PDB file of C-alpha atoms in Angstrom:
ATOM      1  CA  UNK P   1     -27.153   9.929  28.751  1.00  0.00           C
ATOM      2  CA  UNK P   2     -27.820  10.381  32.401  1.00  0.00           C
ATOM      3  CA  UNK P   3     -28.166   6.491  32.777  1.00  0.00           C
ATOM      4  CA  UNK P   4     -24.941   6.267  31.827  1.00  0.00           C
ATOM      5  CA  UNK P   5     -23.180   8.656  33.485  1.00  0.00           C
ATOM      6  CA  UNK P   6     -24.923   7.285  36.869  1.00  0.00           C
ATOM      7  CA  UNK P   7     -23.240   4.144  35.849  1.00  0.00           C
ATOM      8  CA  UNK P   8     -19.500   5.470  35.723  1.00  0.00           C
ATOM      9  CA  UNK P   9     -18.959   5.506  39.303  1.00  0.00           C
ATOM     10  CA  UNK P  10     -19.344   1.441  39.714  1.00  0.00           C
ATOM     11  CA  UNK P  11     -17.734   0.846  36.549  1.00  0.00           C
ATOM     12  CA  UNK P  12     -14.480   2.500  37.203  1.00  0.00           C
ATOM     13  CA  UNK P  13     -14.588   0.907  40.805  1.00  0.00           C
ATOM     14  CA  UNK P  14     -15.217  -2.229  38.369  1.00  0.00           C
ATOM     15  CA  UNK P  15     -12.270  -1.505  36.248  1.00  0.00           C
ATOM     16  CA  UNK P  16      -9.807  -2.628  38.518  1.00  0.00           C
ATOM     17  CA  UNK P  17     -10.566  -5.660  39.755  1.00  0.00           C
ATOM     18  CA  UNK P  18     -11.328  -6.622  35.483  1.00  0.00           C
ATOM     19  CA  UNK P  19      -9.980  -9.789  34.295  1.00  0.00           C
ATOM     20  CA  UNK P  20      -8.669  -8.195  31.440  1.00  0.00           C
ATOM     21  CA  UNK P  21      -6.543  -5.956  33.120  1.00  0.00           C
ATOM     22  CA  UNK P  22      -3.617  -7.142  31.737  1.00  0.00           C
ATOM     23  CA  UNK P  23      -4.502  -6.430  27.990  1.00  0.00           C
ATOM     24  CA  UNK P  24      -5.988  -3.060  29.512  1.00  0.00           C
ATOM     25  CA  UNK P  25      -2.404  -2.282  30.743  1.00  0.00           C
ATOM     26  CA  UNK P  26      -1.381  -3.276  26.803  1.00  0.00           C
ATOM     27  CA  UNK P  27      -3.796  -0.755  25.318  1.00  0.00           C
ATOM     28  CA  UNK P  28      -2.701   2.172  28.025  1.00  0.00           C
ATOM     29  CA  UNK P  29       1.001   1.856  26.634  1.00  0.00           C
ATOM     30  CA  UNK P  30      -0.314   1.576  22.629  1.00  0.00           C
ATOM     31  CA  UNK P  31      -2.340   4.214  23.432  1.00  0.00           C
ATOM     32  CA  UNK P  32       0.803   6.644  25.012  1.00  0.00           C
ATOM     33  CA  UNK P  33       3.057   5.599  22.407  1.00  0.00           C
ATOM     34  CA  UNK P  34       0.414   6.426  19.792  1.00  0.00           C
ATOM     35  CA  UNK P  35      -0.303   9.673  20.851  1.00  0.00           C
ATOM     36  CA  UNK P  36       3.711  10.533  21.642  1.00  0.00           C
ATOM     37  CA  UNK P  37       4.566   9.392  18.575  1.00  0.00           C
ATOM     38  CA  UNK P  38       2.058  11.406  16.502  1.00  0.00           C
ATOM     39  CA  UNK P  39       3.136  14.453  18.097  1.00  0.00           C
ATOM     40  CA  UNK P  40       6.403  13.500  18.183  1.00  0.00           C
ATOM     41  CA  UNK P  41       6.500  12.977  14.789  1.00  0.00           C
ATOM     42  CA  UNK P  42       8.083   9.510  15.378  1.00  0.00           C
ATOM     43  CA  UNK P  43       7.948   6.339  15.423  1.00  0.00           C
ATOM     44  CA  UNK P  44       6.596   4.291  18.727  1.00  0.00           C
ATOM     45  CA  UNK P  45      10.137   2.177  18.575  1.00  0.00           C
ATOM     46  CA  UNK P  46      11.849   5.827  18.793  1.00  0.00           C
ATOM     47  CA  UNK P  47       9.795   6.596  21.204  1.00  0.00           C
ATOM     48  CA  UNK P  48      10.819   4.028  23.088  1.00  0.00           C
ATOM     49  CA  UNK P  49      14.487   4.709  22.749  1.00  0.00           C
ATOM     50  CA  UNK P  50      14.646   7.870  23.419  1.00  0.00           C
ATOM     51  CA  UNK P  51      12.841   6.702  26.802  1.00  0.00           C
ATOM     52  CA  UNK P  52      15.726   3.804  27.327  1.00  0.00           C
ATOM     53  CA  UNK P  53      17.923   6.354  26.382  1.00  0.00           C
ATOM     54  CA  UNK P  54      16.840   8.906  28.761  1.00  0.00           C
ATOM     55  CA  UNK P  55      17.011   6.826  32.038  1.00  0.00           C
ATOM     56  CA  UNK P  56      20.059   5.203  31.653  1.00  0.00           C
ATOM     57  CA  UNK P  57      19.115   2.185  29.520  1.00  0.00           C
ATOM     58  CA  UNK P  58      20.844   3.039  26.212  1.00  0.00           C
ATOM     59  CA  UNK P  59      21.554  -1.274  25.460  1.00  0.00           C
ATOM     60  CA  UNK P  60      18.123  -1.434  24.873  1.00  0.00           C
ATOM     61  CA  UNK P  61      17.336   2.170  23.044  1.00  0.00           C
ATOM     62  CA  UNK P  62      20.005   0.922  20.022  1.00  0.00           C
ATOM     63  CA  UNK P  63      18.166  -2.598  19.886  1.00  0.00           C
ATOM     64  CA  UNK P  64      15.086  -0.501  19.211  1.00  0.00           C
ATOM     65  CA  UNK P  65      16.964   2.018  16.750  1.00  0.00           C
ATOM     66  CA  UNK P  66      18.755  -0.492  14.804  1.00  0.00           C
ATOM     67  CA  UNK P  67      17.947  -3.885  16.053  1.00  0.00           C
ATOM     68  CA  UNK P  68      14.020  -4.738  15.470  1.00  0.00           C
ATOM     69  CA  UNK P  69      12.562  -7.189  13.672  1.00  0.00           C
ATOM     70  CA  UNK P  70      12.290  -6.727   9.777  1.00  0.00           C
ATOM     71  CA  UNK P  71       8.515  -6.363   9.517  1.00  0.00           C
ATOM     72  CA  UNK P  72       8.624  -3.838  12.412  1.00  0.00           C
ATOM     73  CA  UNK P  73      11.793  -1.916  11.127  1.00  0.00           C
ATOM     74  CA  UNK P  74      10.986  -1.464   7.373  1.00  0.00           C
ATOM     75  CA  UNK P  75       7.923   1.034   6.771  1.00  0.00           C
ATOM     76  CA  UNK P  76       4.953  -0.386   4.911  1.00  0.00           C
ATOM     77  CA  UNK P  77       2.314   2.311   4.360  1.00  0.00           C
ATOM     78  CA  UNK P  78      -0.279  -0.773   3.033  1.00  0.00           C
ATOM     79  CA  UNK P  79      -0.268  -2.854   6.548  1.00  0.00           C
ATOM     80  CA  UNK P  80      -0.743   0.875   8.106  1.00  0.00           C
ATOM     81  CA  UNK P  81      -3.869   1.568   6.169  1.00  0.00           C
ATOM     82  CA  UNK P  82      -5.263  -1.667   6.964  1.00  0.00           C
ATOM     83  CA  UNK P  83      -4.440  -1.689   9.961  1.00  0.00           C
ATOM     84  CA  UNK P  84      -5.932   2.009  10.617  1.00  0.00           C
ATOM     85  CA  UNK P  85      -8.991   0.451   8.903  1.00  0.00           C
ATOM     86  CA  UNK P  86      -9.813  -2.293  11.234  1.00  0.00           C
ATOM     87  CA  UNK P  87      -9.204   0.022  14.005  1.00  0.00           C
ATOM     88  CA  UNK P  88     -12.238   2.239  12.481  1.00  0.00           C
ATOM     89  CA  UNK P  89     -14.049  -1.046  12.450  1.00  0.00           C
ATOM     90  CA  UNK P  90     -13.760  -1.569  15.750  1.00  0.00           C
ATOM     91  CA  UNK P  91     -14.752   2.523  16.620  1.00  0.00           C
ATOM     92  CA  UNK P  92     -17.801   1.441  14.406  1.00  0.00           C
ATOM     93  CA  UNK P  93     -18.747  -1.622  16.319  1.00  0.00           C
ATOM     94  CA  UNK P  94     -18.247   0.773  19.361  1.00  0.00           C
ATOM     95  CA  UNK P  95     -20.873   3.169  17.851  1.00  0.00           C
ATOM     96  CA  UNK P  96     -23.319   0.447  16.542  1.00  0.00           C
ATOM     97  CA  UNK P  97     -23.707  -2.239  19.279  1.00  0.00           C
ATOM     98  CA  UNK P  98     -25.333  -0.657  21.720  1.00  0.00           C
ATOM     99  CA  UNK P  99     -28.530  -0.219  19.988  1.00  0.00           C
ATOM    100  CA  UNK P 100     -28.728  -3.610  18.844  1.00  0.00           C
ATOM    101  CA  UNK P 101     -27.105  -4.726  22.129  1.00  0.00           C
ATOM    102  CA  UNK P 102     -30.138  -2.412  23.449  1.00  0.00           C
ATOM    103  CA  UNK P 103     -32.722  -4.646  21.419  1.00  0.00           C
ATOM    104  CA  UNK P 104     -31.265  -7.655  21.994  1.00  0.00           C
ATOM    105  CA  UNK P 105     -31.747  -7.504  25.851  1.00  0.00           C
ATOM    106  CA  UNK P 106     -34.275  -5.403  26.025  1.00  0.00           C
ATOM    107  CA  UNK P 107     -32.727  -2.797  28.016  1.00  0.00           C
ATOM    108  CA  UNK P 108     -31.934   1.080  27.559  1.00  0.00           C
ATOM    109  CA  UNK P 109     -29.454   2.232  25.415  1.00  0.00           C
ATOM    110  CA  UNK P 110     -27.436   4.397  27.816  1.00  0.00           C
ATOM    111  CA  UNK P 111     -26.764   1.480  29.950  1.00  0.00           C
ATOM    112  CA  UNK P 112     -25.683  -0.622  26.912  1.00  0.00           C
ATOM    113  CA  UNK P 113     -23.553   2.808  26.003  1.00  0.00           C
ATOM    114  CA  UNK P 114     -21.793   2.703  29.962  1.00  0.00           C
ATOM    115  CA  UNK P 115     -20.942  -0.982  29.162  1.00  0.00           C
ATOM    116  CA  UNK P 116     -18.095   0.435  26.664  1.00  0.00           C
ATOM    117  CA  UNK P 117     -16.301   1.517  29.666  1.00  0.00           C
ATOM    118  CA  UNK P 118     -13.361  -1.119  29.991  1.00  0.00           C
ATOM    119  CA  UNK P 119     -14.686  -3.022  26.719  1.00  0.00           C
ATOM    120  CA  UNK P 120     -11.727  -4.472  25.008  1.00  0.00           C
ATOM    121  CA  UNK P 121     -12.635  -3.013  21.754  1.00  0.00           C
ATOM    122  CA  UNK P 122     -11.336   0.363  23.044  1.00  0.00           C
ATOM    123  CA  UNK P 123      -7.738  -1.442  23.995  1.00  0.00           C
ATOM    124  CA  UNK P 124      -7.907  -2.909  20.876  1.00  0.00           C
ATOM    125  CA  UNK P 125      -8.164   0.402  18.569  1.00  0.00           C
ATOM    126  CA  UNK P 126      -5.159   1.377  19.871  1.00  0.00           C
ATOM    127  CA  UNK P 127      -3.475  -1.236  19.698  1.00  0.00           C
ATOM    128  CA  UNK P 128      -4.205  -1.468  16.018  1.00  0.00           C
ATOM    129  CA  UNK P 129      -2.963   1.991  15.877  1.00  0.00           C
ATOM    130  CA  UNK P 130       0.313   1.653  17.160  1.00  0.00           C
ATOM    131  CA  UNK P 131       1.384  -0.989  14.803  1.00  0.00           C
ATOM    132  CA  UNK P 132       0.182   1.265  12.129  1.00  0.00           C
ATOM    133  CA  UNK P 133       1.876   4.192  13.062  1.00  0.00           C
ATOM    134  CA  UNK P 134       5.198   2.169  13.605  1.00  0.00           C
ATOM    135  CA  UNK P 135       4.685   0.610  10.106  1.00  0.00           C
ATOM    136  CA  UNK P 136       3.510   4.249   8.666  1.00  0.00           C
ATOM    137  CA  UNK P 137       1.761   7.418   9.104  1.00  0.00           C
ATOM    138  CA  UNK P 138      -1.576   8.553  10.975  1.00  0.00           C
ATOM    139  CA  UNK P 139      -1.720  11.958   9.143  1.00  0.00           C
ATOM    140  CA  UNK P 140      -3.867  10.214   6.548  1.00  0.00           C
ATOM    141  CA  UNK P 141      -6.419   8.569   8.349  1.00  0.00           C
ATOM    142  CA  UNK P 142      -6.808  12.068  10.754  1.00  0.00           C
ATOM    143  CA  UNK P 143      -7.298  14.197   7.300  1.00  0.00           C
ATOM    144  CA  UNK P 144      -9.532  11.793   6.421  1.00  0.00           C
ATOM    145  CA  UNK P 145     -11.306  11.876  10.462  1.00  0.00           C
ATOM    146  CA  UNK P 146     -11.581  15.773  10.091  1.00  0.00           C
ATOM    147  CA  UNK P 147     -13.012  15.653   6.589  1.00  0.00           C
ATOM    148  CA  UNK P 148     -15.695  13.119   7.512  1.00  0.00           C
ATOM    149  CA  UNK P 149     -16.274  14.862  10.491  1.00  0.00           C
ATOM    150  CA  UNK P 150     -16.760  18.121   9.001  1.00  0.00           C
ATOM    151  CA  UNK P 151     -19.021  16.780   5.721  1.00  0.00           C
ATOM    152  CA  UNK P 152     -21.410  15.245   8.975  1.00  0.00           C
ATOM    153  CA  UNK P 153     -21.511  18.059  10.378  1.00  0.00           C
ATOM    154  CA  UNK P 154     -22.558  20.151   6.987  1.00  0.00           C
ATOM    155  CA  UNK P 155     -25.412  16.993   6.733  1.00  0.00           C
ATOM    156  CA  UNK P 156     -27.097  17.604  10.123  1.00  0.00           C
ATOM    157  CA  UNK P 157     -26.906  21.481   9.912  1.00  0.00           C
ATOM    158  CA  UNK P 158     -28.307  20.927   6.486  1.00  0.00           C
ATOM    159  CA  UNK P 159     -31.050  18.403   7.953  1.00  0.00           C
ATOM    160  CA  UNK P 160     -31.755  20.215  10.909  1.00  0.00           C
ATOM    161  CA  UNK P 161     -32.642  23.968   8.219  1.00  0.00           C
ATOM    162  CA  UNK P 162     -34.801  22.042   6.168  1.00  0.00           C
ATOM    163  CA  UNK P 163     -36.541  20.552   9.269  1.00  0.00           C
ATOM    164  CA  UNK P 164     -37.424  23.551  10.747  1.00  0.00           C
ATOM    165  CA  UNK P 165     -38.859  25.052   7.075  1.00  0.00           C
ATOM    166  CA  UNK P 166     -40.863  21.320   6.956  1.00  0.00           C
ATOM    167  CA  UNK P 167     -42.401  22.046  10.350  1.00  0.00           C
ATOM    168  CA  UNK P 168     -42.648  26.066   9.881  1.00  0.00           C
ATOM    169  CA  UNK P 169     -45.296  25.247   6.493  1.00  0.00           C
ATOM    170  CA  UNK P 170     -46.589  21.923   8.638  1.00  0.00           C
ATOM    171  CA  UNK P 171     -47.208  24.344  11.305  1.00  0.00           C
ATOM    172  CA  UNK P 172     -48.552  27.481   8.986  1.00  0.00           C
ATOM    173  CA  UNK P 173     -50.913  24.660   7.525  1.00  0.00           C
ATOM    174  CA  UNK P 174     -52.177  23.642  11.069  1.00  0.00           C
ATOM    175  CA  UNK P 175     -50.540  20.124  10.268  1.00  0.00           C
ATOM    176  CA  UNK P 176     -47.738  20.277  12.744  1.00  0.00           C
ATOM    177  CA  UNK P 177     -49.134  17.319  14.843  1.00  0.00           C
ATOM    178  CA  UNK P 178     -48.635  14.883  11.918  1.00  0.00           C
ATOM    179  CA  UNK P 179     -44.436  15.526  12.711  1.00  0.00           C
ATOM    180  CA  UNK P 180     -44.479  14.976  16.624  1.00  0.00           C
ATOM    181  CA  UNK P 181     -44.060  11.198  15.942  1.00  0.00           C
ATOM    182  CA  UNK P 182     -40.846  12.198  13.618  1.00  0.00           C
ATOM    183  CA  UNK P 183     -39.694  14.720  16.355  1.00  0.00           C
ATOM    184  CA  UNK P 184     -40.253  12.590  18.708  1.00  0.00           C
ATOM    185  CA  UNK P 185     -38.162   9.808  16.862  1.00  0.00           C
ATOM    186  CA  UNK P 186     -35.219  12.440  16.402  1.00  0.00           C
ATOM    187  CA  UNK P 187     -35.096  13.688  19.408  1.00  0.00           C
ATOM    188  CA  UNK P 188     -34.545   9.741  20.671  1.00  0.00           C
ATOM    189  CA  UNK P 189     -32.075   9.014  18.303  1.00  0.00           C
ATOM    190  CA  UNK P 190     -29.832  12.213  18.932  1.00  0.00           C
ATOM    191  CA  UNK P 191     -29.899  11.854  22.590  1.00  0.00           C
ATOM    192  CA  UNK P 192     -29.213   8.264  22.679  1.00  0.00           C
ATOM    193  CA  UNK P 193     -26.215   8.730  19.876  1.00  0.00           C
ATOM    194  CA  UNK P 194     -24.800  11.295  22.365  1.00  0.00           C
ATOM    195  CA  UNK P 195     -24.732   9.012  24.899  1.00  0.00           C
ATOM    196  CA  UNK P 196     -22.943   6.368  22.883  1.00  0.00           C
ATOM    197  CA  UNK P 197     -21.046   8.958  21.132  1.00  0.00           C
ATOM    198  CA  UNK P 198     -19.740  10.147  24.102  1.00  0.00           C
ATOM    199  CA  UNK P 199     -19.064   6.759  26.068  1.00  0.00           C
ATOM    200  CA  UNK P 200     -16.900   5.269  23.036  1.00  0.00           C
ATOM    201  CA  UNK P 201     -14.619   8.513  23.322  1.00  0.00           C
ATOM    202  CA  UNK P 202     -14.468   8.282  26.971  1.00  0.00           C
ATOM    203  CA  UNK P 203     -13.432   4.794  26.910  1.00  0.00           C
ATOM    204  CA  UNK P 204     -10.912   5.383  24.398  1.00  0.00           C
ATOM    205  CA  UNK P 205      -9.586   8.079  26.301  1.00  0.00           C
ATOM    206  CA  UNK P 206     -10.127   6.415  29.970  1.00  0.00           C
ATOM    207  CA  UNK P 207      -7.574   3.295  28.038  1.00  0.00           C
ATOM    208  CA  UNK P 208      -5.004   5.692  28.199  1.00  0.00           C
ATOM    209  CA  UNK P 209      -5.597   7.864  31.652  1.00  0.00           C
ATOM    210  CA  UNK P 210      -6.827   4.868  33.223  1.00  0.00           C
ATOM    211  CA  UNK P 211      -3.954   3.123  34.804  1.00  0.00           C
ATOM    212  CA  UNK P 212      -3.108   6.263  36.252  1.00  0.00           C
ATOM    213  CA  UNK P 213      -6.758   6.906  37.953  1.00  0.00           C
ATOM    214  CA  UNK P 214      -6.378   3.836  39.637  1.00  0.00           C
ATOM    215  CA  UNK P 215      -2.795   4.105  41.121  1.00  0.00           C
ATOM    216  CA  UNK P 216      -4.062   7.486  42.393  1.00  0.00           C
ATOM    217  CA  UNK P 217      -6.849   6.099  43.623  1.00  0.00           C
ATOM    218  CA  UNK P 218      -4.833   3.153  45.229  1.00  0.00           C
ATOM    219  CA  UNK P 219      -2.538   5.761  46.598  1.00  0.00           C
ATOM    220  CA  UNK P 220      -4.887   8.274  48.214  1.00  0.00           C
ATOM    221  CA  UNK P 221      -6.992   5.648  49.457  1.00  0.00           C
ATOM    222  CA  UNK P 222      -8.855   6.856  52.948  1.00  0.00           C
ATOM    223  CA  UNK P 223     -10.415   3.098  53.603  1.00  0.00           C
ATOM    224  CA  UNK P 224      -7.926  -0.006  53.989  1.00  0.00           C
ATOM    225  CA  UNK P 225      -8.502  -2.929  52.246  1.00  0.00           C
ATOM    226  CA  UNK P 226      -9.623  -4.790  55.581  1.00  0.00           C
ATOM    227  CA  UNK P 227     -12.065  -2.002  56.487  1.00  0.00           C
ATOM    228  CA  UNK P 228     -14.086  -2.419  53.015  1.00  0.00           C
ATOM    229  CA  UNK P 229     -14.272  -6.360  52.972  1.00  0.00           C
ATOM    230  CA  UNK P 230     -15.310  -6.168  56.798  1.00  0.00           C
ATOM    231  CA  UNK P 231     -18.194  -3.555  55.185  1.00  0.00           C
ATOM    232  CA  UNK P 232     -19.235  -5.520  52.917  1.00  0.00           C
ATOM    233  CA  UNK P 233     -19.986  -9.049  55.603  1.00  0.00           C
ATOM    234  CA  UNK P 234     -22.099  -6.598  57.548  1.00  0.00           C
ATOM    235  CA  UNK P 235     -23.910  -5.520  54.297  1.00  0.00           C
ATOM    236  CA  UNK P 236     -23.950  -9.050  53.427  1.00  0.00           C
ATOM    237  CA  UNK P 237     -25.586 -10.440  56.172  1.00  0.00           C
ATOM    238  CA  UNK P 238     -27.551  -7.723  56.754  1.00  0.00           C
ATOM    239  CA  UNK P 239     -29.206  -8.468  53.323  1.00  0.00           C
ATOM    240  CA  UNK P 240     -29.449 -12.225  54.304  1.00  0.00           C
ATOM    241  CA  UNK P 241     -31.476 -10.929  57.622  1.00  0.00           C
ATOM    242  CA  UNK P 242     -33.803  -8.648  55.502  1.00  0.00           C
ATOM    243  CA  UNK P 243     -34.499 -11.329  53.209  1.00  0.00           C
ATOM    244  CA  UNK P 244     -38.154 -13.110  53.376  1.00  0.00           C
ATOM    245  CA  UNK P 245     -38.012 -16.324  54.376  1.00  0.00           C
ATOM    246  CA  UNK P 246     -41.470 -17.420  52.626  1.00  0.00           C
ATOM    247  CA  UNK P 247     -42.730 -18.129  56.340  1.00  0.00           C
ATOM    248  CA  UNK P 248     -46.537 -17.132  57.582  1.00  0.00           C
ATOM    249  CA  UNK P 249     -46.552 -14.815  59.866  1.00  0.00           C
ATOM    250  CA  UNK P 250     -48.558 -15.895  63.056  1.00  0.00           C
ATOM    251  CA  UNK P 251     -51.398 -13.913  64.103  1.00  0.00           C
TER     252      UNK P 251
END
């Protein structure tokens, strides 16, 4: 966990410069007009309208009321579950790949878990989303969230009792050694799922407030862009002074 969050800083200075900015910018408006429509209680296209509407634009809020194409217009609540499905998919893939991303590479999982940061899967979740929730609604799929979430939680407070009577008779039996490698094991697994746990809901999140970050950033910048690139030639060079040349040195 602390691996990754030592990584944020260079990935959000990262972030902008991505070359998949563009469908970053996509996700960070699915990702408003998800959240506005499920509170809303709307649909993104009426969403939109009322926006068009609101500043002065009302040619364009009637297209979206009345106007849209016929597969975006008609509700189909059997595209929405798909759709809300595949977007769990990708959530999952979120969860899963850093582990064997980890093993693969032969690296740490909390620095595979900071690479989620500006992945495309999190753009893509919510763009998934938004076409669902135009087509139908969420309200299943978050019953279904808070359910899931709750029965996990019943499993591990369930686990976590019947460790501690395991390793209070291990330990009444002098035989609590024989669990350290289990413990151990554990304790790995629920510190690195944190980490990943809480990267993929960061990056969701940072798909939406991101865009934001970086015009403020941009905005309330104390270094021109001229002072930074002349920075980094003396850092540059400096390196190519400090670097050994493979020369013996004469006595």
């Amino acid at each position: 966990m602390i691996e990754a969050v030592k990584a944020l800083p260079g990935l959000i200075k990262d972030w902008k410069t991505n070359s998949d900015l563009l469908y970053q910018h996509v996700g960070c408006v699915a990702g408003i007009l998800t959240v506005a429509a499920y509170v809303r209680e709307q649909r993104p296209s009426e969403v939109l309208a009322d926006l068009f509407n609101a500043v002065g634009v009302p040619r364009v809020g009637a297209w979206l009321e009345s106007d849209l194409p016929p597969f975006l217009a008609q509700p189909d609540a059997q595209s929405s579950h798909a759709l809300v499905q595949v977007a769990g998919v990708a959530v999952l893939l979120m969860l899963v790949m850093p582990f064997f991303n980890a093993r693969r590479n032969e690296s740490y999982v909390d620095s595979q878990a900071a690479g989620l940061f500006g992945a495309r899967a999190a753009s893509t979740t919510w763009i998934l989303l938004v076409i669902a929730v135009q087509l139908g609604s969420l309200q299943w799929g978050i019953d279904w969230l808070r359910s899931t979430s709750l029965a996990l939680a019943a499993i591990m407070a369930f686990c976590s009792v019947a460790l501690l009577v395991v390793y209070a008779v291990a330990r009444k039996l002098w035989m609590q050694d024989l669990l350290a490698p289990v413990g151990r094991g554990l304790w790995w697994l629920i510190a690195r799922g944190s980490a990943v746990v809480a990267m993929a809901v960061f990056a969701l999140v940072f798909v939406i407030i991101g865009p934001a970050l970086g015009l403020g950033a941009w905005l309330f910048s104390t270094e021109s862009d001229a002072h930074n690139e002349t920075q980094r030639r003396i850092a540059q060079r400096r390196a190519e002074r400090e670097a050994p040349t493979g020369a013996i040195p004469t006595p």
